[in-house]
């Protein structure tokens, strides 16, 4: 959220051309930080102070893992090879300790706050804050009898929500990935900016987006396993979150106007929940994550996904949109598994939209692009067919 | 924001009594992290992995600075002496590099994301999320012609804002300290929770709180100095932020219903802005920060603060509330300077409220308490006299 204002403020008065070889502070830097810096080819320069360290390494999650070089002033520096556009998580390893870069904003990923650097995508404005009407993102708390606690969520309300005080809106439930949290789609994904721009261009319907915390532990459950936590989250969504949202906001509270999508683990959760609750959802999206584990088992469309694909004609009547995608340079296990579902559904004649993001990995640029492709298809049943 | 849900989720099913000597994960931990841990006396246990480090130090900003001890498994550990209640920023220094603790939430402070540990205050519930109606915090963007950029702010709307669709509300502009940002009053200060609780108890009027980013750089100003940045922020508040807020929300858009307060640097900015703009503000708050630099110069109430104290009778008519405070164990320069203003105003017969927070330092517990004391006095002119 603060990413953009700092970036804009920093460059507002300078307007220095980004020639190749000329490094500028990244837009993901904290206010005033000179490093990390990037050039127009996507190279990144990192500089951190560690005067007494023996070895300092720069580890991008999806990207270079390189030793940094000690300078006489106690700082360690490195210039990477060019990275592809997008937001890249990284850590600095100082003598075996994973440290954040003090110059970078911290994003919740990998179950901790981690540094990241944004490499702009030339010509792409769809996730840049623009001179268009802006929706508002709300931090909200809802009480969950499932977990026995107050739970935090983020809610995006479209730009005209305040002015149109009688209008009701469809709702997209949008989930983060494993190790991330409910802030991810705003802070890393810029879902609000993407929707503002799509809505302003008339490409997506004004909609409410609800982003919940994908981890849930049932009240009085001391040490739940993975399946129990998944089930707890499903119950939290269907029994606590949806009723809260429909009570609190002016929603169109029926299945035709309710969608769910998610990335990676969030895609898994989406398929798990929606296929069991077609009474609640009619639009389904999976970005680098679909139902079913990443194993080698062949899909059985008669029984997998709670059998919703067993009868394609019945499926097409019930589900207005099934969309999923993956980045072309994601790890093999994601690619293979997700492509294989596309193949199986195509062979079985099940209507769906499948899209591969060129040149992007299991990272946010894939998921931003997925949202840009997915959102315009929502709540226009005719368009999704 | 996410702080509390994690905390609640972690303890929801366990309900282990916090006996002395029994350590529990801190409520400021990220989901599932076992360290940092605290006991009921306020001692903190930190544990981080740094197998190849020569020296690892734990540095609390206001508190112990101690060497950690290397364990055979490559982790470094320490148990501190008891800390006073409140939120304490800390860093882990690994061979000269300041690192965050992966087990802790990251808070923006000291111009970087930093770790912090929350020590509960026994018996205090005023900043705990409770079973009361909750207001909502919004992330908003406003366009500023002053800075030539879109700027980010947080806006708290009181619990009844949605339901009372015709009601108008007074507004408190509430600023963070130096090195922090507009997220501080929510994430560290829990201003929304404090107000929810005060409003539910009938102790504070429902009000809107606006928290802006206190750094501003004028468009086309490449390298502004401190005074220029302060002036830019003042212009941004008066020319961009206030008009945006009054246009966007159902405010009572007059000076009688507009307050400004801030902590440390934010208090300085509050005094600077309000004393020049009594046409806009009638309530003033400074928490560990007031107008004027922290120097030894004697106050001249005829001319300091743009002369608003020169005539106490006139001041009392114009300013419904002047409130400031400081923690009793803050560094001497804060204590002395802030107390001296209290003394000078008292001698001159200028109405004000002064409060010292017992046993707290230049930290968030002081400022939470200040907000708890300040908010109930707002927008009740009779009460503030």
XYZ file of C-alpha atoms in Angstrom:
770
model
C 0.000 0.000 0.000
C 2.636 2.438 1.042
C 4.823 1.127 -1.732
C 3.360 3.344 -4.338
C 3.221 6.609 -2.497
C 6.847 6.359 -1.571
C 7.803 5.457 -5.084
C 5.829 8.317 -6.513
C 7.146 10.768 -3.990
C 10.710 9.717 -4.598
C 10.607 10.110 -8.342
C 8.152 12.992 -8.450
C 10.688 15.737 -8.581
C 13.540 14.044 -10.314
C 12.353 12.495 -13.561
C 15.721 11.007 -14.359
C 15.690 8.892 -17.477
C 16.327 5.219 -16.766
C 19.062 4.495 -19.273
C 20.665 1.089 -19.312
C 23.373 1.010 -16.726
C 21.792 3.813 -14.722
C 20.489 2.552 -11.415
C 17.541 4.046 -9.522
C 15.996 3.156 -6.154
C 13.366 0.430 -6.548
C 9.757 1.450 -6.064
C 9.485 -1.158 -3.311
C 12.035 0.687 -1.175
C 11.144 2.311 2.112
C 11.013 6.099 2.138
C 14.361 7.562 1.156
C 16.348 4.320 0.825
C 18.912 4.420 -1.987
C 19.232 0.630 -2.158
C 18.057 -1.752 -3.598
C 18.509 -0.089 -6.986
C 17.489 -1.341 -10.392
C 18.316 -0.454 -13.950
C 16.165 -0.609 -17.055
C 17.426 -4.083 -17.907
C 16.158 -5.480 -14.608
C 19.518 -5.781 -12.889
C 19.397 -5.248 -9.135
C 22.043 -3.704 -6.904
C 21.905 -4.605 -3.218
C 24.032 -3.021 -0.507
C 23.908 -3.843 3.162
C 26.037 -3.160 6.197
C 27.634 -6.183 7.862
C 31.136 -5.110 8.897
C 31.992 -8.195 10.925
C 30.452 -10.879 8.721
C 32.452 -13.636 7.080
C 30.012 -14.411 4.310
C 26.937 -12.625 2.997
C 24.692 -14.151 0.357
C 21.806 -12.739 -1.643
C 19.088 -15.336 -2.208
C 16.164 -14.556 -4.487
C 13.422 -17.125 -4.048
C 12.971 -17.429 -7.804
C 16.173 -16.046 -9.196
C 19.853 -15.676 -8.526
C 21.482 -16.927 -5.337
C 24.870 -15.244 -5.207
C 27.657 -14.330 -2.824
C 27.900 -10.628 -2.049
C 31.225 -8.808 -2.046
C 32.683 -7.119 1.000
C 33.750 -3.498 0.537
C 36.340 -1.653 2.630
C 33.597 0.445 4.306
C 31.929 -2.569 5.934
C 29.134 -2.770 3.350
C 28.515 -5.771 1.149
C 27.369 -5.214 -2.424
C 26.238 -7.117 -5.485
C 24.790 -6.410 -8.914
C 22.626 -9.239 -10.218
C 21.969 -10.425 -13.726
C 18.704 -9.066 -15.194
C 15.496 -10.277 -13.521
C 12.157 -10.584 -15.298
C 9.475 -7.987 -14.459
C 7.510 -8.507 -11.274
C 7.888 -8.618 -7.528
C 10.732 -10.831 -6.379
C 11.103 -11.970 -2.774
C 14.656 -12.209 -1.449
C 16.607 -12.616 1.762
C 20.133 -11.691 2.725
C 21.959 -14.466 4.503
C 24.524 -13.125 6.960
C 26.742 -15.880 8.316
C 23.858 -18.314 8.200
C 21.150 -15.956 9.484
C 18.387 -14.945 7.075
C 18.052 -11.170 7.362
C 15.765 -8.647 5.741
C 17.125 -5.774 3.696
C 16.525 -2.574 5.706
C 16.092 -0.646 2.457
C 13.131 -2.713 1.302
C 9.504 -2.766 2.278
C 8.695 -5.967 4.151
C 6.055 -8.268 2.729
C 4.546 -11.256 4.468
C 5.706 -14.303 2.498
C 7.265 -17.616 3.428
C 5.613 -17.318 6.864
C 7.765 -14.310 7.734
C 8.282 -10.721 6.704
C 10.618 -10.721 3.768
C 12.196 -8.215 1.408
C 11.179 -7.883 -2.216
C 12.140 -5.814 -5.196
C 9.745 -4.692 -7.907
C 11.035 -4.803 -11.473
C 8.693 -2.742 -13.661
C 7.143 -4.335 -16.715
C 7.718 -1.975 -19.631
C 4.456 -0.707 -21.040
C 2.291 -2.290 -18.353
C 0.047 0.149 -16.538
C -2.668 -2.214 -15.358
C -1.200 -2.519 -11.852
C -0.003 1.095 -11.590
C -2.037 3.562 -9.605
C -3.553 5.897 -12.142
C -5.726 8.935 -12.452
C -8.935 6.949 -12.187
C -11.536 6.659 -9.429
C -10.166 4.576 -6.568
C -11.958 2.036 -4.491
C -11.101 1.724 -0.846
C -9.586 -1.172 1.007
C -10.862 -1.793 4.500
C -9.282 -3.635 7.369
C -12.111 -5.475 8.998
C -12.585 -7.872 11.856
C -15.239 -10.523 11.990
C -16.151 -12.885 14.775
C -15.880 -16.552 13.941
C -17.604 -19.173 16.027
C -15.619 -21.726 14.012
C -12.272 -20.532 15.305
C -13.601 -18.948 18.482
C -11.790 -15.725 17.690
C -11.929 -12.379 15.952
C -10.434 -12.727 12.502
C -8.943 -10.082 10.250
C -9.759 -9.610 6.593
C -9.247 -7.015 3.871
C -12.235 -5.820 1.875
C -12.011 -3.849 -1.377
C -15.052 -1.737 -2.158
C -15.289 -0.406 -5.712
C -14.982 3.325 -6.485
C -18.714 4.008 -6.743
C -19.662 2.152 -3.555
C -20.061 5.301 -1.447
C -21.889 7.375 -4.009
C -24.284 4.623 -5.093
C -25.798 4.174 -1.695
C -28.536 1.808 -2.860
C -26.544 -0.290 -5.308
C -25.668 -3.905 -4.526
C -22.512 -5.608 -5.766
C -21.222 -9.088 -6.594
C -18.412 -10.444 -4.421
C -15.105 -12.113 -5.241
C -13.421 -14.013 -2.398
C -9.709 -13.893 -3.236
C -7.127 -15.922 -1.341
C -3.374 -15.592 -0.819
C -0.801 -18.366 -1.101
C 0.861 -20.548 1.519
C 3.154 -18.580 3.800
C 1.420 -15.328 2.846
C -1.538 -13.694 4.520
C -4.627 -11.611 3.839
C -2.540 -8.520 3.077
C -0.798 -10.195 0.112
C -3.319 -9.438 -2.623
C -3.198 -5.736 -1.742
C 0.435 -5.187 -0.831
C 2.106 -7.583 -3.250
C -0.652 -8.171 -5.780
C -2.157 -4.662 -5.989
C -5.563 -6.228 -6.548
C -7.228 -2.930 -5.654
C -5.217 -1.019 -8.257
C -5.858 -3.689 -10.902
C -9.591 -3.548 -10.250
C -9.678 0.255 -10.167
C -8.084 0.293 -13.599
C -10.262 -2.469 -15.050
C -13.432 -0.876 -13.726
C -12.449 2.578 -15.014
C -11.828 1.072 -18.456
C -15.213 -0.640 -18.393
C -13.520 -4.026 -18.567
C -14.671 -5.401 -15.230
C -17.913 -4.980 -13.354
C -17.673 -3.064 -10.097
C -17.344 -5.736 -7.438
C -16.436 -6.239 -3.814
C -13.296 -8.282 -3.136
C -12.868 -10.049 0.184
C -9.422 -11.273 1.194
C -9.333 -13.462 4.297
C -6.583 -15.087 6.297
C -6.256 -18.597 4.880
C -5.168 -20.212 8.136
C -7.778 -21.313 10.602
C -7.700 -23.357 13.723
C -10.907 -24.636 15.196
C -11.700 -23.481 18.701
C -10.412 -25.977 21.261
C -8.207 -27.739 18.708
C -4.702 -27.667 20.094
C -2.635 -29.143 17.280
C -4.692 -29.561 14.120
C -3.216 -31.318 11.100
C -3.292 -29.903 7.599
C -6.640 -31.427 6.625
C -8.257 -30.205 9.825
C -6.968 -26.685 9.226
C -8.268 -26.773 5.645
C -11.653 -27.934 6.910
C -11.651 -25.228 9.573
C -10.976 -22.600 6.920
C -13.782 -23.950 4.747
C -16.177 -23.745 7.668
C -14.932 -20.293 8.564
C -15.576 -19.059 5.005
C -19.015 -20.582 4.668
C -20.293 -20.132 8.226
C -18.622 -16.930 9.430
C -17.049 -14.893 6.631
C -19.785 -14.986 3.992
C -22.572 -14.219 6.503
C -20.474 -11.326 7.868
C -19.835 -9.896 4.413
C -23.449 -10.203 3.316
C -24.597 -8.581 6.523
C -22.047 -5.759 6.480
C -21.921 -4.727 2.833
C -24.444 -4.153 0.084
C -23.854 -7.466 -1.652
C -25.826 -9.433 -4.180
C -26.038 -12.340 -1.787
C -26.629 -15.288 -4.074
C -24.483 -17.862 -5.844
C -24.775 -16.154 -9.226
C -22.973 -13.141 -7.820
C -20.384 -14.881 -5.694
C -16.939 -15.968 -6.927
C -13.887 -17.446 -5.294
C -10.325 -17.545 -6.532
C -6.887 -17.926 -5.068
C -3.247 -18.365 -5.842
C -1.242 -21.513 -5.110
C -2.555 -22.745 -1.728
C -5.430 -20.283 -2.150
C -6.301 -21.940 -5.460
C -6.290 -25.310 -3.760
C -8.623 -23.932 -1.082
C -10.837 -22.362 -3.731
C -11.356 -25.640 -5.582
C -11.863 -27.474 -2.306
C -14.484 -25.059 -1.042
C -16.345 -24.133 -4.214
C -16.751 -27.674 -5.496
C -18.369 -28.642 -2.205
C -20.505 -25.511 -2.118
C -21.966 -24.860 -5.546
C -24.981 -23.631 -3.630
C -22.792 -20.666 -2.657
C -20.457 -20.105 -5.632
C -20.815 -20.022 -9.401
C -17.401 -18.652 -10.460
C -14.115 -20.434 -9.695
C -10.528 -19.317 -10.248
C -7.174 -20.994 -9.592
C -3.921 -19.137 -10.207
C -0.954 -21.542 -10.068
C -3.060 -23.673 -7.778
C -5.989 -25.971 -8.333
C -7.717 -28.666 -6.372
C -5.886 -31.890 -5.846
C -2.368 -32.429 -4.695
C 0.689 -32.002 -6.865
C 1.117 -35.711 -7.342
C 1.342 -37.883 -10.457
C -2.054 -39.486 -10.160
C -4.210 -39.237 -13.290
C -7.309 -37.083 -12.900
C -10.541 -38.982 -12.460
C -13.137 -36.461 -13.531
C -15.974 -38.688 -12.393
C -14.986 -38.436 -8.761
C -12.281 -35.762 -8.370
C -13.445 -32.286 -7.352
C -16.458 -33.757 -5.645
C -17.655 -35.002 -9.006
C -18.668 -31.624 -10.411
C -17.053 -32.429 -13.780
C -18.798 -35.797 -14.157
C -21.570 -34.293 -16.270
C -20.229 -31.426 -18.415
C -23.690 -30.216 -19.383
C -24.827 -30.012 -15.798
C -21.527 -28.349 -14.860
C -21.958 -25.694 -17.580
C -25.376 -24.835 -16.226
C -24.172 -24.465 -12.665
C -20.712 -22.934 -13.031
C -20.615 -19.673 -14.953
C -16.827 -19.514 -15.022
C -13.994 -21.916 -14.337
C -10.652 -20.197 -14.915
C -7.172 -21.385 -14.101
C -3.650 -20.609 -15.163
C 0.039 -21.027 -14.523
C 3.282 -19.233 -15.442
C 5.344 -20.812 -18.194
C 8.527 -20.893 -16.131
C 6.980 -22.195 -12.915
C 8.494 -25.325 -11.402
C 7.664 -28.475 -13.324
C 5.311 -29.879 -10.683
C 2.975 -26.877 -10.986
C 3.136 -26.743 -14.797
C 2.562 -30.430 -15.334
C -0.273 -30.807 -12.887
C -2.158 -27.693 -13.939
C -1.718 -28.297 -17.666
C -2.901 -31.857 -17.185
C -6.184 -30.629 -15.736
C -6.638 -28.356 -18.732
C -6.049 -31.336 -21.033
C -8.380 -33.601 -19.102
C -11.180 -31.018 -18.981
C -10.798 -30.267 -22.679
C -10.995 -33.962 -23.560
C -14.058 -34.359 -21.371
C -15.758 -31.327 -22.911
C -15.862 -29.326 -19.688
C -16.105 -25.588 -20.303
C -13.233 -23.633 -18.801
C -10.706 -20.880 -19.472
C -7.037 -21.774 -19.242
C -4.204 -19.276 -19.614
C -0.433 -19.486 -19.301
C 1.492 -16.400 -18.289
C 4.512 -16.106 -20.571
C 7.902 -16.023 -18.909
C 6.748 -15.740 -15.316
C 7.445 -18.014 -12.395
C 5.558 -18.994 -9.234
C 5.519 -15.300 -8.326
C 3.163 -12.347 -8.106
C 3.503 -11.233 -11.720
C 1.764 -14.469 -12.762
C -1.033 -13.833 -10.291
C -1.487 -10.152 -11.143
C -1.860 -11.188 -14.783
C -4.262 -13.952 -13.816
C -6.415 -11.471 -11.906
C -6.345 -9.101 -14.878
C -7.571 -11.922 -17.096
C -10.031 -13.387 -14.619
C -11.829 -10.329 -13.250
C -13.280 -9.178 -16.609
C -14.910 -12.586 -17.051
C -16.694 -12.427 -13.723
C -20.385 -11.795 -13.355
C -20.928 -11.724 -17.128
C -22.206 -15.270 -17.631
C -22.349 -14.826 -21.390
C -18.701 -13.854 -21.575
C -17.458 -16.812 -19.623
C -18.755 -19.409 -22.045
C -3.758 -5.419 12.251
C -2.914 -9.021 11.763
C -1.235 -9.000 15.133
C -4.333 -9.706 17.070
C -5.902 -12.363 14.966
C -2.752 -14.407 15.109
C -2.485 -13.962 18.808
C -6.068 -14.897 19.375
C -5.827 -17.864 17.071
C -2.700 -19.084 18.766
C -4.081 -18.988 22.244
C -7.682 -19.803 21.395
C -7.462 -23.502 21.954
C -4.796 -23.666 24.555
C -5.637 -21.384 27.467
C -2.441 -22.158 29.296
C -2.013 -20.181 32.463
C 0.882 -17.751 32.331
C 2.706 -18.611 35.498
C 5.999 -16.966 36.248
C 8.738 -18.801 34.469
C 6.394 -20.204 31.873
C 7.083 -18.765 28.466
C 4.472 -18.342 25.731
C 4.731 -17.045 22.154
C 4.300 -13.269 22.081
C 1.101 -11.920 20.558
C 3.215 -9.974 18.074
C 4.576 -13.166 16.540
C 3.801 -14.207 13.011
C 1.426 -17.131 12.591
C 2.797 -20.224 14.302
C 6.152 -18.817 15.443
C 7.267 -20.191 18.822
C 9.757 -17.354 19.428
C 9.938 -14.639 20.689
C 8.363 -15.911 23.904
C 7.453 -13.995 27.024
C 6.584 -14.837 30.583
C 4.248 -13.120 33.000
C 7.069 -11.048 34.479
C 7.851 -9.502 31.090
C 10.995 -11.460 30.366
C 11.579 -12.161 26.683
C 13.220 -15.192 25.112
C 14.640 -14.731 21.630
C 15.995 -17.523 19.455
C 17.377 -17.134 15.975
C 19.368 -19.258 13.549
C 22.834 -17.973 12.661
C 25.097 -21.033 12.493
C 28.155 -19.288 11.050
C 28.021 -16.031 13.002
C 30.770 -14.903 15.363
C 28.661 -12.565 17.451
C 24.937 -12.004 17.743
C 23.464 -9.190 19.809
C 19.902 -8.394 20.825
C 19.278 -4.642 20.868
C 16.017 -3.271 22.211
C 15.619 0.380 21.277
C 14.490 1.238 24.795
C 15.676 -1.653 26.850
C 18.397 -4.223 27.172
C 21.227 -4.539 24.673
C 22.774 -7.930 25.290
C 24.945 -10.558 23.667
C 23.096 -13.697 22.665
C 24.500 -17.138 23.364
C 25.385 -19.650 20.688
C 23.871 -23.096 21.077
C 25.254 -26.325 19.593
C 22.378 -26.492 17.068
C 23.381 -23.245 15.327
C 20.713 -21.173 17.067
C 21.473 -18.210 19.302
C 19.325 -17.634 22.373
C 18.800 -15.158 25.181
C 16.387 -14.518 28.014
C 16.117 -10.839 28.952
C 15.422 -9.181 32.241
C 11.754 -8.151 32.671
C 10.522 -5.405 30.317
C 7.740 -2.987 31.159
C 4.380 -3.496 29.396
C 4.059 -2.187 25.873
C 5.399 -2.693 22.378
C 9.189 -2.762 22.234
C 11.115 -2.424 18.975
C 14.267 -4.509 18.671
C 16.832 -5.656 16.166
C 19.171 -8.615 16.100
C 22.694 -7.678 15.141
C 24.468 -10.523 13.335
C 28.164 -9.798 12.872
C 27.433 -6.107 12.431
C 24.303 -6.469 10.284
C 20.969 -5.390 11.760
C 18.527 -8.199 11.044
C 14.848 -8.671 11.762
C 13.587 -11.565 13.813
C 11.751 -13.919 11.433
C 9.392 -14.891 14.246
C 8.116 -11.359 14.769
C 5.678 -9.223 12.876
C 7.498 -6.373 11.149
C 6.529 -2.809 12.020
C 7.662 0.302 10.213
C 9.848 2.189 12.692
C 13.272 3.784 12.509
C 12.749 4.227 8.753
C 12.786 0.474 8.224
C 10.741 -2.579 9.014
C 11.711 -3.736 12.460
C 10.762 -6.450 14.912
C 8.847 -5.756 18.087
C 7.516 -7.684 21.029
C 4.322 -6.879 22.893
C 4.422 -7.234 26.670
C 0.830 -7.246 27.957
C -0.167 -4.762 30.624
C -1.924 -6.722 33.371
C -5.529 -5.634 33.733
C -5.486 -3.313 30.737
C -8.156 -4.069 28.176
C -8.453 -0.665 26.538
C -6.239 -1.644 23.577
C -7.448 -5.250 23.307
C -9.944 -6.163 20.658
C -13.166 -6.892 22.473
C -16.706 -7.960 21.936
C -17.866 -4.455 21.027
C -18.919 -2.924 17.706
C -15.883 -2.366 15.508
C -15.151 0.529 13.249
C -13.339 -0.088 10.006
C -9.967 1.149 8.899
C -9.644 2.064 5.259
C -6.590 2.323 3.101
C -7.169 5.328 0.934
C -5.331 7.252 -1.733
C -5.691 10.962 -2.309
C -4.221 13.102 -5.019
C -2.030 15.931 -3.810
C -1.194 18.847 -6.028
C 1.304 19.876 -3.354
C 3.459 16.795 -3.825
C 2.344 16.041 -7.360
C 1.561 12.462 -6.392
C -1.025 10.067 -5.068
C -0.608 9.755 -1.330
C -1.678 6.968 0.982
C -3.543 7.419 4.244
C -5.433 5.302 6.753
C -8.929 6.349 7.790
C -10.813 4.943 10.780
C -14.584 5.176 10.549
C -16.508 4.608 13.775
C -18.728 1.532 14.256
C -22.012 3.264 13.459
C -20.767 5.005 10.306
C -22.400 2.546 7.893
C -25.694 2.242 9.692
C -26.152 5.963 10.365
C -26.111 6.932 6.727
C -27.043 10.564 7.334
C -24.928 11.251 10.406
C -21.886 13.513 10.197
C -18.809 13.076 12.378
C -15.967 15.134 13.807
C -12.454 14.321 12.592
C -9.168 13.726 14.403
C -6.013 13.947 12.298
C -3.505 11.697 14.069
C 0.159 11.557 13.111
C 2.938 8.999 13.564
C 6.470 9.670 14.773
C 9.722 10.157 12.902
C 10.868 7.010 11.146
C 7.350 5.559 11.300
C 4.560 5.893 8.777
C 0.798 6.166 8.425
C 0.323 2.534 9.431
C 1.849 3.095 12.892
C -1.211 4.255 14.776
C -3.134 1.171 13.638
C -0.491 -1.539 13.673
C 1.574 -0.406 16.654
C -0.822 1.956 18.398
C -4.109 0.088 17.898
C -5.882 3.436 17.654
C -8.897 1.740 16.076
C -9.212 -0.741 18.925
C -8.781 2.007 21.523
C -11.513 4.087 19.914
C -13.845 1.110 19.455
C -13.566 0.441 23.184
C -13.921 4.078 24.251
C -16.935 4.597 21.983
C -18.607 1.390 23.190
C -18.143 2.539 26.793
C -19.647 5.923 25.983
C -16.365 7.605 26.898
C -15.528 9.073 23.513
C -17.734 10.512 20.816
C -17.856 8.551 17.576
C -15.290 10.216 15.360
C -13.344 9.729 12.160
C -9.572 9.391 12.525
C -7.308 10.228 9.604
C -3.707 9.030 9.660
C -1.505 10.422 6.895
C 2.080 9.873 5.850
C 4.074 12.604 7.604
C 6.720 12.922 4.915
C 6.063 15.152 1.951
C 8.183 16.450 -0.845
C 6.909 19.253 -2.995
C 6.556 18.477 -6.680
C 9.722 19.499 -8.552
C 11.744 19.770 -5.343
C 14.710 17.456 -5.761
C 16.417 17.650 -2.384
C 14.282 19.497 0.146
C 15.660 20.291 3.567
C 13.815 19.530 6.785
C 11.965 22.853 6.956
C 10.853 22.566 3.363
C 9.557 19.054 3.964
C 7.674 20.239 7.069
C 6.153 23.082 5.054
C 5.228 20.681 2.263
C 3.477 18.425 4.754
C 1.589 21.392 6.217
C 0.422 22.401 2.752
C -0.483 18.828 1.928
C -2.638 18.563 5.068
C -4.401 21.900 4.621
C -4.702 21.962 0.825
C -5.052 18.306 -0.179
C -5.820 15.999 2.750
C -8.519 17.968 4.561
C -10.429 18.801 1.346
C -10.224 15.126 0.333
C -11.523 13.931 3.692
C -14.347 16.448 3.814
C -15.355 15.550 0.276
C -15.137 11.794 0.754
C -16.627 11.229 4.199
C -19.604 12.532 6.113
C -17.620 14.975 8.238
C -18.573 17.957 10.328
C -16.362 20.157 8.217
C -15.617 23.052 10.526
C -12.926 23.983 13.023
C -15.067 23.113 16.036
C -15.170 19.510 14.885
C -11.594 19.119 13.692
C -8.664 18.036 15.876
C -5.045 17.224 15.245
C -2.612 15.255 17.389
C 0.581 13.350 16.920
C 3.394 11.581 18.675
C 6.979 12.795 18.783
C 7.624 14.266 15.297
C 3.875 14.092 14.722
C 3.348 16.245 17.811
C 5.825 18.749 16.484
C 3.949 18.819 13.175
C 0.635 19.132 14.996
C 1.725 22.214 16.912
C 3.314 23.701 13.803
C 0.215 23.222 11.686
C -2.575 23.910 14.158
C -1.082 27.084 15.601
C -0.864 28.533 12.089
C -4.339 27.313 11.165
C -6.718 27.983 14.008
C -9.245 28.650 11.262
C -9.115 24.885 10.646
C -8.474 23.331 14.072
C -9.791 23.815 17.583
C -8.311 20.779 19.388
C -4.572 20.131 19.689
C -2.684 17.123 21.052
C 1.013 16.395 21.469
C 2.192 13.007 22.744
C 5.911 13.115 23.610
C 6.221 15.865 21.056
C 5.271 19.507 21.005
C 6.085 22.500 18.904
C 9.572 23.891 19.161
C 12.832 22.075 19.001
C 14.329 20.103 21.855
C 16.761 22.859 22.779
C 17.411 24.732 26.017
C 15.884 28.017 24.968
C 13.312 29.397 27.393
C 9.766 29.531 26.023
C 8.598 32.952 24.909
C 4.847 32.609 25.025
C 4.338 35.977 23.393
C 5.887 34.838 20.128
C 6.415 31.066 20.231
C 3.719 28.910 18.634
C 2.775 31.746 16.332
C 1.737 33.760 19.377
C -1.430 31.814 20.150
C -0.600 31.800 23.884
C 0.023 35.547 24.094
C -3.529 36.203 25.215
C -4.810 33.326 27.391
C -8.404 34.546 27.294
C -8.451 34.745 23.538
C -6.722 31.347 23.367
C -9.349 29.763 25.623
C -12.096 31.012 23.353
C -10.481 29.660 20.224
C -8.908 26.413 21.358
C -11.306 23.950 22.942
C -8.568 21.555 23.995
C -4.800 21.666 24.310
C -3.474 18.346 25.588
C 0.076 17.114 25.823
C 1.988 14.469 27.700
C 5.180 12.524 28.112
C 6.286 9.241 29.691
C 8.083 9.515 33.013
C 11.054 7.458 31.878
C 11.532 9.117 28.505
C 14.965 10.531 27.722
C 15.750 13.714 29.611
C 15.536 15.998 26.590
C 11.875 15.058 26.008
C 10.914 15.215 29.683
C 12.556 18.542 30.373
C 11.292 20.328 27.315
C 7.730 19.083 27.544
C 7.434 19.645 31.292
C 8.807 23.147 30.843
C 5.989 24.005 28.471
C 3.490 22.763 31.033
C 5.126 24.966 33.652
C 5.232 28.007 31.394
C 1.604 27.634 30.311
C 0.474 27.135 33.876
C 2.303 30.259 35.014
C 0.822 32.228 32.139
C -2.696 30.979 32.893
C -3.136 29.166 29.588
C -5.729 26.401 29.789
C -4.360 22.991 28.942
C -4.297 19.345 30.005
C -0.930 17.823 30.843
C -0.398 14.176 31.709
C 2.637 12.046 32.434
C 2.477 8.333 31.712
C 3.967 6.494 34.679
C 6.921 4.237 33.963
C 6.814 4.367 30.178
C 9.484 5.462 27.752
C 9.486 7.101 24.306
C 7.470 4.117 23.104
C 3.985 3.172 21.995
C 2.606 2.436 25.473
C 2.972 6.124 26.282
C 1.147 7.082 23.114
C -1.648 4.519 23.495
C -2.262 5.904 26.983
C -2.154 9.449 25.654
C -4.761 8.607 23.033
C -6.911 6.959 25.697
C -6.726 10.141 27.756
C -7.037 12.568 24.864
C -9.882 11.093 22.804
C -12.560 11.357 25.537
C -11.844 15.098 25.841
C -12.407 15.709 22.142
C -15.469 17.432 20.759
C -16.909 18.029 24.229
C -15.891 21.673 24.706
C -17.291 21.711 28.214
C -15.179 18.764 29.280
C -11.937 20.209 28.035
C -12.021 23.310 30.199
